[in-house]
Amino acid sequence: MYSDDTSTRQIGKPLVEAGSRIRVRIKERVMALKDRKRAPAPTQHQSQPRMPHSDVALLFRSVRKACNGTLRNAGARQRSNLSAVKAPVDRGVSDQHGFKSVDGTGDSSYMGDMNGALNIYTSHFGLTARPFTLVPDPDFLFWSAAHTRAYTMLEYGTLTGSPITLITGEVGAGKTTLLHKFLKGISDDVKIGLVSNASGSRGELLRWVLMALDQPADRNATYVDLFDAFQRYLIEEYSHGHRVILIIDEAQNLSIESLEELRMFTNINSNKDELLQLVLVGQPELRDTIRRPDLKQFAQRIAASFHLNAMNEKTVISYIAHRLRVAGASRNLFAEAACKLIHQQSGGVPRLVNQLCDLSMVYAFTKDQKTVTLATVQEVLDDGTFFAAGSISDNDERA
């Protein structure tokens, strides 16, 4: 993002214009594809072009080419204005065109306004946002029965002073989204430290913890010095009436030694109250690790826990309708048969449901459909666009 507000506004207009041109180009390409389908079959003396996958693949290739050309023209018109800016803000900005790039290689094909990627189908379906993005968004959180119980246990554990609260679930089950929702409701008297993907030796874990709590962690300090600083911080916060909650995300990556070190942290107490509460969030193997005989003391300190299973078919249908409603839809844009196929292929895992739904909406848009049908979802699967198809076992538990 540019530090100069004027430059930002100047760039925004051509990007919006580029988005409009791209949509027109997509519509033109769709009509051309339809006309070609209606054309008579080629004679023996005519050569028929080879279709790599489907018309959708050709459409994407055409649109990408159109996007590149449109955005480069927009960048050329703004080159004189951008010269007033001293330098690009970061490595993701192209010196040639002045557009923020995803990979630092220049312009990105689907850039829209300054807030993010071009939503190529939202206006077609009458939506205000893409309903099936992969970014954890608490505003889109679907309160299934399982997610409601998981959130209840999360609140119960933290409000009752549980030394350790454990939340587990399959990859993409919605653990991080649930966690973000929880963090949004934290009161000012609670100090939160969030550690993701912590790894390393004993002293390195303690440094992760201190940095998560905005405390200094001198690389030259000994473990004794670091632990003393950590303990003094907890005591000081307790004296001010504050609770300290340390959240470890992706906790299945922690070693046995690291889990035991976390248990030792919970020994810091006032003989009446816990000065530190732990919330561990991770994948199912974390539960198996904690059940080891040598972690019996750790397991005994877990006062609240819940495991998020995948969604069943009925829940997936409600989940899809919910996210569409939050995104501004006035009706369910997916046929029931399409929803059932999505559940079958995704295994009811929210992240995979989002992927397949998003791709299906793009395919429906390219065919000028207002409803995602079973045939459209099947076309996505047949093209191999949904990489995770069939990767979920039919024996997985459903919530």
Short mmCIF file of C-alpha atoms in Angstrom, two decimals:
data_model
loop_
_atom_site.label_atom_id
_atom_site.label_comp_id
_atom_site.label_asym_id
_atom_site.label_seq_id
_atom_site.Cartn_x
_atom_site.Cartn_y
_atom_site.Cartn_z
CA MET A 1 0.00 0.00 0.00
CA TYR A 2 1.30 3.47 -0.83
CA SER A 3 1.95 5.91 1.96
CA ASP A 4 0.67 8.78 -0.21
CA ASP A 5 -3.17 8.83 -0.03
CA THR A 6 -3.39 10.85 -3.27
CA SER A 7 -1.39 8.22 -5.15
CA THR A 8 -3.66 5.50 -3.79
CA ARG A 9 -6.77 7.25 -5.08
CA GLN A 10 -5.17 7.86 -8.46
CA ILE A 11 -4.31 4.20 -8.87
CA GLY A 12 -7.74 3.01 -7.68
CA LYS A 13 -9.70 4.49 -10.59
CA PRO A 14 -7.90 2.71 -13.45
CA LEU A 15 -8.04 -0.54 -11.46
CA VAL A 16 -11.81 -0.24 -11.18
CA GLU A 17 -11.97 0.52 -14.90
CA ALA A 18 -9.79 -2.53 -15.54
CA GLY A 19 -12.21 -4.65 -13.56
CA SER A 20 -15.12 -3.45 -15.69
CA ARG A 21 -13.24 -4.21 -18.92
CA ILE A 22 -12.33 -7.66 -17.66
CA ARG A 23 -15.95 -8.48 -16.90
CA VAL A 24 -16.97 -7.35 -20.41
CA ARG A 25 -14.18 -9.49 -21.91
CA ILE A 26 -15.37 -12.51 -19.92
CA LYS A 27 -18.94 -12.06 -21.16
CA GLU A 28 -17.70 -11.71 -24.75
CA ARG A 29 -15.65 -14.88 -24.40
CA VAL A 30 -18.65 -16.78 -23.00
CA MET A 31 -20.79 -15.73 -25.94
CA ALA A 32 -18.04 -16.72 -28.37
CA LEU A 33 -17.81 -20.15 -26.78
CA LYS A 34 -21.57 -20.60 -27.05
CA ASP A 35 -21.54 -19.59 -30.73
CA ARG A 36 -18.76 -22.06 -31.42
CA LYS A 37 -20.77 -24.86 -29.84
CA ARG A 38 -23.69 -24.03 -32.13
CA ALA A 39 -21.48 -24.04 -35.24
CA PRO A 40 -21.68 -27.08 -37.59
CA ALA A 41 -19.18 -29.88 -37.12
CA PRO A 42 -15.98 -29.55 -39.20
CA THR A 43 -15.67 -31.55 -42.42
CA GLN A 44 -12.96 -34.12 -42.99
CA HIS A 45 -10.76 -31.53 -44.68
CA GLN A 46 -10.98 -29.13 -41.72
CA SER A 47 -8.71 -29.41 -38.70
CA GLN A 48 -10.41 -29.21 -35.32
CA PRO A 49 -8.50 -27.42 -32.53
CA ARG A 50 -7.54 -29.55 -29.59
CA MET A 51 -9.37 -28.85 -26.33
CA PRO A 52 -7.02 -29.22 -23.33
CA HIS A 53 -9.73 -29.75 -20.69
CA SER A 54 -12.94 -27.82 -21.27
CA ASP A 55 -14.19 -24.46 -22.48
CA VAL A 56 -13.58 -23.17 -18.98
CA ALA A 57 -9.84 -23.76 -19.30
CA LEU A 58 -9.78 -21.80 -22.56
CA LEU A 59 -11.82 -19.06 -20.95
CA PHE A 60 -9.39 -18.67 -18.04
CA ARG A 61 -6.47 -18.46 -20.45
CA SER A 62 -8.23 -15.79 -22.51
CA VAL A 63 -9.27 -13.79 -19.44
CA ARG A 64 -5.77 -13.91 -17.98
CA LYS A 65 -4.34 -12.50 -21.20
CA ALA A 66 -6.99 -9.79 -21.23
CA CYS A 67 -6.32 -8.94 -17.60
CA ASN A 68 -2.60 -8.55 -18.17
CA GLY A 69 -3.10 -6.21 -21.12
CA THR A 70 -5.78 -4.13 -19.42
CA LEU A 71 -3.85 -3.67 -16.22
CA ARG A 72 -0.64 -2.80 -18.05
CA ASN A 73 -2.47 -0.08 -19.96
CA ALA A 74 -3.85 1.27 -16.71
CA GLY A 75 -0.36 1.23 -15.22
CA ALA A 76 1.06 3.15 -18.19
CA ARG A 77 -1.51 5.90 -17.71
CA GLN A 78 -0.45 6.34 -14.12
CA ARG A 79 3.33 6.14 -14.65
CA SER A 80 3.83 9.89 -14.53
CA ASN A 81 1.87 10.20 -11.29
CA LEU A 82 3.70 7.31 -9.69
CA SER A 83 7.06 8.89 -10.42
CA ALA A 84 6.31 11.36 -7.63
CA VAL A 85 6.33 8.49 -5.17
CA LYS A 86 9.86 8.05 -3.87
CA ALA A 87 9.95 4.24 -4.03
CA PRO A 88 7.69 1.23 -4.01
CA VAL A 89 6.52 0.37 -0.53
CA ASP A 90 7.70 -3.22 -0.60
CA ARG A 91 9.16 -5.91 -2.84
CA GLY A 92 5.66 -6.89 -3.91
CA VAL A 93 5.27 -3.66 -5.93
CA SER A 94 6.36 -3.65 -9.56
CA ASP A 95 8.64 -0.76 -10.52
CA GLN A 96 7.37 -1.01 -14.09
CA HIS A 97 3.64 -0.78 -13.50
CA GLY A 98 3.20 0.40 -9.91
CA PHE A 99 0.86 -2.45 -9.00
CA LYS A 100 1.17 -4.64 -5.95
CA SER A 101 2.01 -8.17 -7.02
CA VAL A 102 1.32 -11.42 -5.26
CA ASP A 103 4.74 -12.84 -6.07
CA GLY A 104 6.82 -9.77 -6.77
CA THR A 105 6.98 -10.51 -10.52
CA GLY A 106 4.96 -7.53 -11.71
CA ASP A 107 1.22 -7.12 -12.08
CA SER A 108 -1.16 -9.79 -10.85
CA SER A 109 -3.78 -10.91 -13.34
CA TYR A 110 -6.82 -10.57 -11.14
CA MET A 111 -6.27 -7.28 -9.33
CA GLY A 112 -9.30 -5.10 -8.69
CA ASP A 113 -9.66 -2.26 -6.21
CA MET A 114 -7.00 -1.52 -3.63
CA ASN A 115 -8.61 -3.87 -1.11
CA GLY A 116 -7.84 -7.19 -2.78
CA ALA A 117 -8.31 -9.54 -5.70
CA LEU A 118 -10.92 -8.99 -8.37
CA ASN A 119 -14.11 -10.83 -7.42
CA ILE A 120 -15.00 -12.03 -10.89
CA TYR A 121 -18.40 -13.51 -10.06
CA THR A 122 -19.83 -11.51 -7.13
CA SER A 123 -21.89 -9.05 -9.17
CA HIS A 124 -23.12 -11.88 -11.43
CA PHE A 125 -24.68 -13.62 -8.43
CA GLY A 126 -25.70 -10.39 -6.66
CA LEU A 127 -23.22 -10.83 -3.81
CA THR A 128 -21.30 -8.28 -1.77
CA ALA A 129 -18.29 -10.55 -1.19
CA ARG A 130 -16.87 -13.93 -2.11
CA PRO A 131 -18.62 -16.34 0.25
CA PHE A 132 -16.10 -19.17 0.10
CA THR A 133 -12.65 -17.71 0.63
CA LEU A 134 -10.01 -19.75 2.48
CA VAL A 135 -9.05 -16.93 4.86
CA PRO A 136 -10.38 -17.55 8.41
CA ASP A 137 -13.12 -14.93 8.88
CA PRO A 138 -15.11 -14.86 12.15
CA ASP A 139 -17.92 -12.95 10.39
CA PHE A 140 -18.61 -16.06 8.27
CA LEU A 141 -18.44 -18.49 11.20
CA PHE A 142 -21.19 -21.11 10.92
CA TRP A 143 -22.49 -22.19 14.29
CA SER A 144 -22.95 -25.90 13.72
CA ALA A 145 -23.75 -28.01 16.76
CA ALA A 146 -20.11 -29.11 16.95
CA HIS A 147 -18.69 -25.59 16.63
CA THR A 148 -21.12 -24.32 19.26
CA ARG A 149 -20.00 -26.99 21.72
CA ALA A 150 -16.33 -26.37 20.93
CA TYR A 151 -16.74 -22.65 21.55
CA THR A 152 -18.62 -23.33 24.78
CA MET A 153 -15.78 -25.50 26.06
CA LEU A 154 -13.27 -22.84 25.04
CA GLU A 155 -15.13 -20.23 27.03
CA TYR A 156 -15.74 -22.59 29.93
CA GLY A 157 -12.08 -23.47 30.21
CA THR A 158 -10.85 -19.89 30.19
CA LEU A 159 -13.57 -18.43 32.43
CA THR A 160 -13.28 -21.10 35.11
CA GLY A 161 -9.50 -20.87 35.33
CA SER A 162 -8.73 -24.22 33.72
CA PRO A 163 -4.94 -24.79 33.66
CA ILE A 164 -5.15 -26.31 30.16
CA THR A 165 -7.93 -26.23 27.55
CA LEU A 166 -7.60 -28.52 24.53
CA ILE A 167 -9.35 -28.04 21.16
CA THR A 168 -8.56 -30.43 18.31
CA GLY A 169 -9.92 -31.14 14.84
CA GLU A 170 -8.99 -32.25 11.36
CA VAL A 171 -7.08 -29.94 9.01
CA GLY A 172 -9.51 -27.28 7.77
CA ALA A 173 -12.19 -28.10 10.37
CA GLY A 174 -12.53 -24.45 11.41
CA LYS A 175 -10.33 -24.37 14.51
CA THR A 176 -8.53 -21.14 13.58
CA THR A 177 -11.79 -19.37 12.66
CA LEU A 178 -13.23 -20.41 16.02
CA LEU A 179 -10.11 -19.11 17.72
CA HIS A 180 -10.36 -15.73 15.96
CA LYS A 181 -13.98 -15.45 17.07
CA PHE A 182 -12.92 -16.15 20.64
CA LEU A 183 -10.15 -13.53 20.51
CA LYS A 184 -12.60 -10.87 19.29
CA GLY A 185 -14.61 -11.27 22.48
CA ILE A 186 -11.71 -11.07 24.95
CA SER A 187 -12.07 -8.35 27.60
CA ASP A 188 -9.39 -5.78 28.39
CA ASP A 189 -8.42 -7.44 31.68
CA VAL A 190 -7.11 -10.50 29.82
CA LYS A 191 -3.62 -10.57 28.35
CA ILE A 192 -3.31 -12.88 25.35
CA GLY A 193 -0.19 -14.46 23.92
CA LEU A 194 -0.61 -16.35 20.63
CA VAL A 195 2.11 -18.74 19.49
CA SER A 196 1.82 -20.49 16.11
CA ASN A 197 4.08 -23.31 14.92
CA ALA A 198 6.44 -23.09 17.87
CA SER A 199 9.44 -25.37 17.60
CA GLY A 200 12.97 -25.69 18.87
CA SER A 201 14.75 -26.50 22.08
CA ARG A 202 13.65 -25.81 25.62
CA GLY A 203 14.96 -22.25 25.79
CA GLU A 204 13.58 -21.36 22.35
CA LEU A 205 10.00 -22.23 23.37
CA LEU A 206 10.24 -19.86 26.34
CA ARG A 207 11.48 -17.13 24.01
CA TRP A 208 8.47 -17.73 21.73
CA VAL A 209 6.21 -17.34 24.76
CA LEU A 210 7.83 -14.12 25.97
CA MET A 211 7.69 -12.54 22.52
CA ALA A 212 4.03 -13.52 22.17
CA LEU A 213 3.36 -11.61 25.39
CA ASP A 214 5.34 -8.58 24.14
CA GLN A 215 8.13 -9.18 26.61
CA PRO A 216 11.87 -8.89 25.86
CA ALA A 217 13.72 -12.15 25.21
CA ASP A 218 17.44 -11.41 24.99
CA ARG A 219 19.16 -14.04 22.86
CA ASN A 220 22.14 -13.96 25.21
CA ALA A 221 20.03 -14.51 28.35
CA THR A 222 20.20 -17.87 30.10
CA TYR A 223 17.15 -20.05 30.60
CA VAL A 224 17.10 -19.13 34.28
CA ASP A 225 17.03 -15.42 33.40
CA LEU A 226 14.23 -15.90 30.88
CA PHE A 227 12.13 -17.98 33.27
CA ASP A 228 12.61 -15.42 36.04
CA ALA A 229 11.45 -12.61 33.74
CA PHE A 230 8.45 -14.72 32.69
CA GLN A 231 7.48 -15.44 36.28
CA ARG A 232 7.82 -11.80 37.33
CA TYR A 233 5.60 -10.77 34.40
CA LEU A 234 2.85 -13.21 35.45
CA ILE A 235 2.99 -12.03 39.06
CA GLU A 236 2.82 -8.38 38.03
CA GLU A 237 -0.20 -8.95 35.77
CA TYR A 238 -1.94 -10.89 38.54
CA SER A 239 -1.34 -8.04 40.99
CA HIS A 240 -3.16 -5.72 38.56
CA GLY A 241 -6.13 -8.08 38.35
CA HIS A 242 -5.24 -9.33 34.87
CA ARG A 243 -5.44 -12.91 33.63
CA VAL A 244 -2.83 -14.24 31.20
CA ILE A 245 -3.85 -16.77 28.56
CA LEU A 246 -1.27 -18.39 26.32
CA ILE A 247 -2.70 -19.90 23.11
CA ILE A 248 -0.60 -22.44 21.23
CA ASP A 249 -1.89 -22.97 17.68
CA GLU A 250 -0.72 -25.98 15.63
CA ALA A 251 0.24 -27.55 18.95
CA GLN A 252 0.58 -31.01 17.35
CA ASN A 253 4.06 -29.87 16.26
CA LEU A 254 5.30 -29.58 19.84
CA SER A 255 7.72 -32.20 21.10
CA ILE A 256 7.21 -34.24 24.27
CA GLU A 257 9.81 -32.06 26.00
CA SER A 258 8.00 -28.86 24.94
CA LEU A 259 4.65 -30.14 26.23
CA GLU A 260 6.26 -31.00 29.54
CA GLU A 261 7.79 -27.52 29.68
CA LEU A 262 4.34 -25.99 29.15
CA ARG A 263 3.03 -28.07 32.03
CA MET A 264 5.77 -26.65 34.24
CA PHE A 265 4.61 -23.14 33.31
CA THR A 266 1.22 -23.89 34.86
CA ASN A 267 2.94 -24.55 38.19
CA ILE A 268 3.32 -20.79 38.57
CA ASN A 269 0.31 -20.00 40.76
CA SER A 270 -0.76 -18.07 43.83
CA ASN A 271 -1.90 -21.21 45.73
CA LYS A 272 -5.42 -19.99 44.94
CA ASP A 273 -5.50 -18.88 41.31
CA GLU A 274 -3.73 -19.93 38.16
CA LEU A 275 -1.40 -17.14 36.98
CA LEU A 276 -1.22 -18.69 33.51
CA GLN A 277 -3.82 -20.55 31.48
CA LEU A 278 -2.97 -22.58 28.39
CA VAL A 279 -5.15 -23.15 25.33
CA LEU A 280 -3.81 -25.80 22.97
CA VAL A 281 -5.27 -25.99 19.45
CA GLY A 282 -4.15 -28.70 17.07
CA GLN A 283 -4.81 -31.68 14.86
CA PRO A 284 -6.08 -35.09 16.10
CA GLU A 285 -2.59 -36.53 16.63
CA LEU A 286 -2.15 -34.04 19.49
CA ARG A 287 -4.71 -36.01 21.53
CA ASP A 288 -2.82 -39.23 20.84
CA THR A 289 0.42 -37.64 21.99
CA ILE A 290 -1.07 -36.33 25.22
CA ARG A 291 -2.46 -39.80 26.02
CA ARG A 292 1.08 -41.20 26.24
CA PRO A 293 1.93 -42.66 29.67
CA ASP A 294 4.83 -40.23 30.15
CA LEU A 295 2.45 -37.27 29.74
CA LYS A 296 -0.03 -38.42 32.37
CA GLN A 297 0.57 -35.32 34.52
CA PHE A 298 -0.05 -33.08 31.55
CA ALA A 299 -3.31 -34.88 30.67
CA GLN A 300 -4.58 -34.55 34.22
CA ARG A 301 -4.36 -30.76 34.00
CA ILE A 302 -6.68 -30.58 30.99
CA ALA A 303 -9.99 -29.45 32.50
CA ALA A 304 -11.82 -28.68 29.23
CA SER A 305 -11.47 -30.28 25.81
CA PHE A 306 -13.38 -30.83 22.57
CA HIS A 307 -12.73 -32.47 19.20
CA LEU A 308 -14.22 -31.00 16.01
CA ASN A 309 -15.38 -33.67 13.55
CA ALA A 310 -16.18 -33.09 9.89
CA MET A 311 -19.72 -31.99 8.93
CA ASN A 312 -22.40 -34.41 7.82
CA GLU A 313 -24.45 -33.92 4.65
CA LYS A 314 -27.28 -31.98 6.31
CA THR A 315 -24.83 -29.64 8.03
CA VAL A 316 -22.92 -29.01 4.78
CA ILE A 317 -26.15 -27.91 3.04
CA SER A 318 -26.88 -25.50 5.90
CA TYR A 319 -23.23 -24.34 5.92
CA ILE A 320 -23.30 -23.42 2.22
CA ALA A 321 -26.60 -21.55 2.62
CA HIS A 322 -25.24 -19.65 5.65
CA ARG A 323 -22.10 -18.39 3.93
CA LEU A 324 -24.08 -17.32 0.87
CA ARG A 325 -26.51 -15.42 3.10
CA VAL A 326 -23.66 -13.60 4.90
CA ALA A 327 -22.22 -12.66 1.48
CA GLY A 328 -25.51 -11.02 0.48
CA ALA A 329 -27.40 -13.80 -1.35
CA SER A 330 -31.19 -13.75 -1.09
CA ARG A 331 -31.48 -17.48 -1.87
CA ASN A 332 -29.40 -20.63 -1.91
CA LEU A 333 -27.41 -20.51 -5.15
CA PHE A 334 -26.54 -24.22 -5.02
CA ALA A 335 -28.91 -26.99 -6.04
CA GLU A 336 -29.44 -29.62 -3.34
CA ALA A 337 -27.92 -32.33 -5.52
CA ALA A 338 -24.84 -30.13 -6.00
CA CYS A 339 -24.53 -29.69 -2.22
CA LYS A 340 -24.67 -33.45 -1.70
CA LEU A 341 -21.89 -34.02 -4.22
CA ILE A 342 -19.81 -31.29 -2.57
CA HIS A 343 -20.22 -33.03 0.79
CA GLN A 344 -19.23 -36.37 -0.72
CA GLN A 345 -16.08 -35.01 -2.37
CA SER A 346 -14.97 -32.72 0.49
CA GLY A 347 -15.68 -35.16 3.31
CA GLY A 348 -17.50 -32.36 5.13
CA VAL A 349 -14.28 -30.49 5.92
CA PRO A 350 -15.12 -26.74 5.86
CA ARG A 351 -11.95 -25.66 4.07
CA LEU A 352 -12.47 -28.21 1.29
CA VAL A 353 -16.15 -27.31 1.04
CA ASN A 354 -15.07 -23.70 0.50
CA GLN A 355 -12.59 -24.66 -2.22
CA LEU A 356 -15.07 -26.75 -4.20
CA CYS A 357 -17.90 -24.22 -3.80
CA ASP A 358 -15.71 -21.34 -4.96
CA LEU A 359 -14.54 -23.21 -8.06
CA SER A 360 -18.11 -24.29 -8.85
CA MET A 361 -19.31 -20.70 -8.69
CA VAL A 362 -16.59 -19.63 -11.12
CA TYR A 363 -17.61 -22.38 -13.53
CA ALA A 364 -21.30 -21.44 -13.20
CA PHE A 365 -20.41 -17.81 -13.88
CA THR A 366 -18.52 -18.65 -17.07
CA LYS A 367 -21.62 -20.52 -18.32
CA ASP A 368 -23.90 -17.60 -17.36
CA GLN A 369 -25.78 -19.75 -14.83
CA LYS A 370 -27.46 -18.19 -11.80
CA THR A 371 -27.55 -21.50 -9.90
CA VAL A 372 -24.76 -23.99 -9.35
CA THR A 373 -26.04 -27.34 -10.57
CA LEU A 374 -24.89 -30.90 -10.05
CA ALA A 375 -23.50 -30.94 -13.59
CA THR A 376 -21.39 -27.84 -12.89
CA VAL A 377 -19.80 -29.36 -9.77
CA GLN A 378 -19.16 -32.57 -11.68
CA GLU A 379 -17.44 -30.57 -14.43
CA VAL A 380 -15.08 -29.07 -11.84
CA LEU A 381 -14.24 -32.57 -10.65
CA ASP A 382 -13.82 -33.95 -14.17
CA ASP A 383 -11.40 -31.16 -15.08
CA GLY A 384 -9.24 -31.99 -12.06
CA THR A 385 -9.46 -28.40 -10.83
CA PHE A 386 -10.39 -29.50 -7.30
CA PHE A 387 -7.11 -31.08 -6.25
CA ALA A 388 -8.40 -32.59 -2.98
CA ALA A 389 -11.19 -34.61 -4.67
CA GLY A 390 -11.53 -38.04 -3.13
CA SER A 391 -8.78 -37.46 -0.55
CA ILE A 392 -11.18 -37.86 2.38
CA SER A 393 -11.95 -41.32 3.70
CA ASP A 394 -15.60 -42.33 3.76
CA ASN A 395 -15.03 -43.71 7.25
CA ASP A 396 -14.30 -40.30 8.76
CA GLU A 397 -16.62 -39.29 11.58
CA ARG A 398 -19.22 -36.64 10.78
CA ALA A 399 -20.65 -34.00 13.12
#
